[in-house]
Short mmCIF file of C-alpha atoms in Angstrom, two decimals:
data_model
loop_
_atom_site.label_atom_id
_atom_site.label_comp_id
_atom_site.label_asym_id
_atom_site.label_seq_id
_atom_site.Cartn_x
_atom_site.Cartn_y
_atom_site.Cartn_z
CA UNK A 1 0.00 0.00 0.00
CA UNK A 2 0.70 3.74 -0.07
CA UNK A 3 1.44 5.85 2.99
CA UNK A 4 2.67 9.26 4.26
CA UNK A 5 2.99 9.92 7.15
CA UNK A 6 3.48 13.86 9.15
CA UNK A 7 3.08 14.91 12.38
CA UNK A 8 -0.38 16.37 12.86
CA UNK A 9 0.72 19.63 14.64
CA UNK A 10 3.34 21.73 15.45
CA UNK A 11 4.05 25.08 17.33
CA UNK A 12 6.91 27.42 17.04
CA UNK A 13 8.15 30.99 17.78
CA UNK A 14 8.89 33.92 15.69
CA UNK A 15 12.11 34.06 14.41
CA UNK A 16 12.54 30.81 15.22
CA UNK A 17 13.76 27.90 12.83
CA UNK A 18 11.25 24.14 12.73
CA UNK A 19 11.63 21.38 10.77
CA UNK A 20 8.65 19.56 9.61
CA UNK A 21 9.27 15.58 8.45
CA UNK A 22 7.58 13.65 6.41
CA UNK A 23 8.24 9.89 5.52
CA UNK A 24 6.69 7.70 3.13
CA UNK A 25 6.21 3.73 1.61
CA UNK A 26 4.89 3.67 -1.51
CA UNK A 27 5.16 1.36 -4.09
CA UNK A 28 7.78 3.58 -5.97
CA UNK A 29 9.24 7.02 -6.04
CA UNK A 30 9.16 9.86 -8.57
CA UNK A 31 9.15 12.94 -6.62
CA UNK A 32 8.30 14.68 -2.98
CA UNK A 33 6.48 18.15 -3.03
CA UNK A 34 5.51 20.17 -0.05
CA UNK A 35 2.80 22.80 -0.19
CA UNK A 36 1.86 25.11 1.89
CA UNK A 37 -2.23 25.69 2.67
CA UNK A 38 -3.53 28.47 5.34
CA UNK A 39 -7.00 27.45 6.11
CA UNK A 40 -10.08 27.89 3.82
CA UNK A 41 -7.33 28.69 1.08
CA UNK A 42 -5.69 26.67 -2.02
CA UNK A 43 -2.55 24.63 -1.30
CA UNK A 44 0.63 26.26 -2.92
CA UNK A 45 3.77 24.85 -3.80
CA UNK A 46 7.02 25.06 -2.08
CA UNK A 47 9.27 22.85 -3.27
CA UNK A 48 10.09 19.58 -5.67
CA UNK A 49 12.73 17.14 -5.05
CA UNK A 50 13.41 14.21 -7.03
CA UNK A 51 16.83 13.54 -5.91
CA UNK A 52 18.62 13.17 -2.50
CA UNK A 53 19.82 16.19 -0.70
CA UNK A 54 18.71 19.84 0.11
CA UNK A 55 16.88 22.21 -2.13
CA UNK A 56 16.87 25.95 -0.83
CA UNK A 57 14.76 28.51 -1.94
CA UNK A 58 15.10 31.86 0.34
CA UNK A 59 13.71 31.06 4.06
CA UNK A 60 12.68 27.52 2.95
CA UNK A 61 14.70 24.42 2.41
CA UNK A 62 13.61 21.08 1.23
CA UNK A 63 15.45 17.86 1.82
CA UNK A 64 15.28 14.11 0.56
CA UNK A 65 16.46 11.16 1.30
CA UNK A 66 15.10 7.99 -0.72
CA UNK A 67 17.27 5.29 0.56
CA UNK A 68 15.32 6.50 3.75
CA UNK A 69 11.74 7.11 2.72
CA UNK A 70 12.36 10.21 4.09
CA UNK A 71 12.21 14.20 3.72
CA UNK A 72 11.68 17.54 5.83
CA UNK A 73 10.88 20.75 4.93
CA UNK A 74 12.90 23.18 7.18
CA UNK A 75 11.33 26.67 7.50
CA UNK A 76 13.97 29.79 8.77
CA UNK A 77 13.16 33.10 10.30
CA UNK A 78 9.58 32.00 11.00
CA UNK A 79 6.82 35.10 10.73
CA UNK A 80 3.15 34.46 11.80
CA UNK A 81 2.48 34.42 7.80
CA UNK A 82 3.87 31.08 8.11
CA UNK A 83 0.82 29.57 10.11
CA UNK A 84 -0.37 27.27 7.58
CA UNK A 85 -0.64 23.33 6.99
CA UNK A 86 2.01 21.85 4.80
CA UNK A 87 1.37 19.21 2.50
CA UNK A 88 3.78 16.43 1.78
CA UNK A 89 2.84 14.52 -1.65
CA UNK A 90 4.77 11.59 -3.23
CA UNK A 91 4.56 10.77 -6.77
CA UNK A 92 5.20 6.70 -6.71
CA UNK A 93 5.97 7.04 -10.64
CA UNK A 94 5.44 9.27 -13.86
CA UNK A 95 2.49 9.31 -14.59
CA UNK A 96 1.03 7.82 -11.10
CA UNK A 97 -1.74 9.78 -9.31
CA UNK A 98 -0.02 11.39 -6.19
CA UNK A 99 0.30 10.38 -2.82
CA UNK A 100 -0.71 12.96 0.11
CA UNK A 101 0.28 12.93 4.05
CA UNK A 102 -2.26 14.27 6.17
CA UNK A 103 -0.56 17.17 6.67
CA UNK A 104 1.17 19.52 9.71
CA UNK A 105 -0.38 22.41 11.03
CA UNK A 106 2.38 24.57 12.46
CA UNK A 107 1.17 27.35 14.89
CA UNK A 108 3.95 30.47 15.00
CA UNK A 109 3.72 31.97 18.34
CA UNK A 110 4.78 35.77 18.62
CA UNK B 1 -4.24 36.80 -13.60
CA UNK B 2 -4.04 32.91 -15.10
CA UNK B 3 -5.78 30.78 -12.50
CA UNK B 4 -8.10 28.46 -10.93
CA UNK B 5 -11.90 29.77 -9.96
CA UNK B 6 -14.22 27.35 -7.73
CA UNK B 7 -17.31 28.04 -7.04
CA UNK B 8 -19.38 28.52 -4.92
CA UNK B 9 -17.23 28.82 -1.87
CA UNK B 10 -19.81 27.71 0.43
CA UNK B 11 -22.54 24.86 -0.41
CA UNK B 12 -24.99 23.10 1.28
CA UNK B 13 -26.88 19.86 0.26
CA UNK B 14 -30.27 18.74 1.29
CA UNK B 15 -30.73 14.73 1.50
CA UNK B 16 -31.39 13.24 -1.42
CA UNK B 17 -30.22 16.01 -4.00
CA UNK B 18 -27.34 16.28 -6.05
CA UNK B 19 -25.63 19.21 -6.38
CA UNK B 20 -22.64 20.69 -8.91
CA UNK B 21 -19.17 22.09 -8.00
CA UNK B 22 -18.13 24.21 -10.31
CA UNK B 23 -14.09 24.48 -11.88
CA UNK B 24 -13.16 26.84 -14.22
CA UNK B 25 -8.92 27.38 -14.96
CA UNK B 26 -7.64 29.56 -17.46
CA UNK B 27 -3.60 28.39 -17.26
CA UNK B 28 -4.26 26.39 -20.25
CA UNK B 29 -3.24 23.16 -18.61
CA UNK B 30 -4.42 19.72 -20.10
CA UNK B 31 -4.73 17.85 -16.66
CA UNK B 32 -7.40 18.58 -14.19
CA UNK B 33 -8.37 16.74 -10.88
CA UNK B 34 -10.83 16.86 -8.22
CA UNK B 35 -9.84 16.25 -4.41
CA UNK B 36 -11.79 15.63 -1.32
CA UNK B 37 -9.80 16.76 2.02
CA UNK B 38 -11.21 15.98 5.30
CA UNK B 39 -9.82 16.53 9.09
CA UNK B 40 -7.06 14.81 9.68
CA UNK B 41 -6.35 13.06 6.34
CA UNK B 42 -4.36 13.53 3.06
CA UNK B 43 -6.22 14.89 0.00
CA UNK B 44 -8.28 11.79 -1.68
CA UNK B 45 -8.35 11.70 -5.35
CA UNK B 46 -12.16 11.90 -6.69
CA UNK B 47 -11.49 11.89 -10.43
CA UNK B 48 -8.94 13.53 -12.38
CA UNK B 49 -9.26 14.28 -16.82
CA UNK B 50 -6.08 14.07 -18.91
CA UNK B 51 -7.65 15.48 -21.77
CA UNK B 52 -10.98 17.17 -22.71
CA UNK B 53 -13.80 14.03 -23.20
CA UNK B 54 -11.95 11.78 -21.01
CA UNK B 55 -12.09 11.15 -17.45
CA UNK B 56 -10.56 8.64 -14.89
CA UNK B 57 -11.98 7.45 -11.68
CA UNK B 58 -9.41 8.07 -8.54
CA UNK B 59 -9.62 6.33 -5.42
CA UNK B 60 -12.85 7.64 -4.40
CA UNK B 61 -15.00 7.96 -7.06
CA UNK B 62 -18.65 6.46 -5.77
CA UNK B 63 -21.22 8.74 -5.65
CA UNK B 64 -19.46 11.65 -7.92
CA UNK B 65 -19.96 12.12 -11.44
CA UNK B 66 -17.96 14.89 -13.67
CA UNK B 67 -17.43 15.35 -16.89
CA UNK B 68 -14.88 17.48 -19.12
CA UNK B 69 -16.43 18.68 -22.17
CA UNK B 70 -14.39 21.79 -22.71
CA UNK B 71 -10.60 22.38 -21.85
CA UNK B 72 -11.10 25.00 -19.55
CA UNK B 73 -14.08 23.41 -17.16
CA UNK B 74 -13.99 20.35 -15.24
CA UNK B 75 -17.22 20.45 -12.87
CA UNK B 76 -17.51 17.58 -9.99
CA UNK B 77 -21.35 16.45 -9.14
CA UNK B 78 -21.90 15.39 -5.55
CA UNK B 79 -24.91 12.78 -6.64
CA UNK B 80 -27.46 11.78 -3.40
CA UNK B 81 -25.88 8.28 -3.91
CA UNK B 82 -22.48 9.99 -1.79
CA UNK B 83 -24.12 9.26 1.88
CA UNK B 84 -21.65 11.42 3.62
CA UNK B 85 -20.71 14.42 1.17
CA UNK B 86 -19.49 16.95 4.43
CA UNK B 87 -15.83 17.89 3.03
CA UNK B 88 -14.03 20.58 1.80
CA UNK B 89 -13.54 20.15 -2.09
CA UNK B 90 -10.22 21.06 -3.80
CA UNK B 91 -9.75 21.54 -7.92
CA UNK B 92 -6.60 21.19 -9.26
CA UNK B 93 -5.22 21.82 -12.78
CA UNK B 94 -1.34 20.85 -14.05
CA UNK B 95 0.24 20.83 -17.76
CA UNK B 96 0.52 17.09 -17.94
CA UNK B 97 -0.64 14.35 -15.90
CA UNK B 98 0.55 14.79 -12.28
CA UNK B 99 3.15 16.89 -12.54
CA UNK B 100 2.97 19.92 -10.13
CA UNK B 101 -0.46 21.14 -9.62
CA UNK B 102 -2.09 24.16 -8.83
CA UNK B 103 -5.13 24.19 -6.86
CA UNK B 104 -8.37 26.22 -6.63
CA UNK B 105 -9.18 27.66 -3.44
CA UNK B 106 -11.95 24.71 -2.88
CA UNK B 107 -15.68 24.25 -1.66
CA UNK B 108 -16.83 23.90 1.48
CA UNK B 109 -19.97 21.37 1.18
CA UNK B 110 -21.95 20.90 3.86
CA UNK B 111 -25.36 18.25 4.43
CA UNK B 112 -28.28 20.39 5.98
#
């Protein structure tokens, strides 16, 4: 079978730096995106990796690791902006419908 | 601004009648899905069109019907069949077949 799983909540500070995991089992592996959703609101993407290692894009970072099932999303300089759920989704081949975690909700405290 | 538009925002179904999401995107993308997300669980693929006049069935396709008759539209039908319809509905559009997607900002149905 298919499964992702995330932890279901998290809280953090402003300014502060959290890492939010995500690990997976699915029957193959062609990609991990993360996407960000504040409530009542579309999901937007973050970030796409495909192959092991980090991916950085300004106060986010992105990193896999498929030997391990494995990959976080690692947000820097948190604002309250940032209070959202993120979305981890696996594509288990091209072509294959994706795969999605249940998703964190991260809480930024001030 | 190129996009995804669902409406209505809000919805609310009495027993026994269907009623009809609507998904409009103007990106020009081939690919469009439908998603059901509830509490506490990843998004659940309803049905998803590759192409206009073809359609797929995802993993939770009883008691929906859609159909894509124009490139641009992809409306999802919440039939009186679908015993427990309470979700928030998400439509998502991509160039090709699941590669990254771009969502709507979804419909909240609710049974009266």
């Amino acid at each position: 079978g298919q499964n992702i799983d995330q932890p279901t909540e998290m809280t953090a500070t402003e300014g502060a730096i959290v890492q939010i995991n995500c690990t997976y089992q699915t029957s193959g592996f062609n990609g991990l995106f993360w996407y960000q959703q504040h409530a009542g609101e579309a999901p937007t993407f973050l970030s796409y990796n495909v192959l092991d290692g980090l991916e950085e894009k300004g106060r986010f970072s992105s990193f896999l690791s498929r030997s391990k099932g494995y990959s976080y999303l690692l947000l820097k300089e948190l604002q309250m902006k940032d209070s959202a759920s993120y979305l981890c989704a696996v594509r288990p081949n091209y072509g294959q419908n994706f795969v999605f975690g249940p998703g964190t909700r991260l809480s930024v405290l001030p | 601004d190129g996009g995804i538009t669902q409406s209505p925002k809000y919805l609310f179904r009495k027993e026994g009648q269907n009623v009809t999401l609507s998904c409009e995107q103007n990106l020009n993308h081939d690919a469009m899905y439908w998603y059901r997300q509830d509490p506490g669980q990843g998004l659940r693929l309803i049905y998803y069109s590759q192409i206009v006049n073809d359609f797929q069935k995802g993993d939770i396709a009883e008691g929906y019907s859609v159909s894509r008759e124009k490139k641009e539209s992809f409306p999802l039908t919440v039939t009186s069949a679908q015993k427990n319809p309470t979700a928030f509905y998400l439509c998502a559009s991509s160039w090709q077949i699941n590669e990254k997607l771009f969502f709507g900002s979804g419909t909240q149905l609710s049974v009266l």
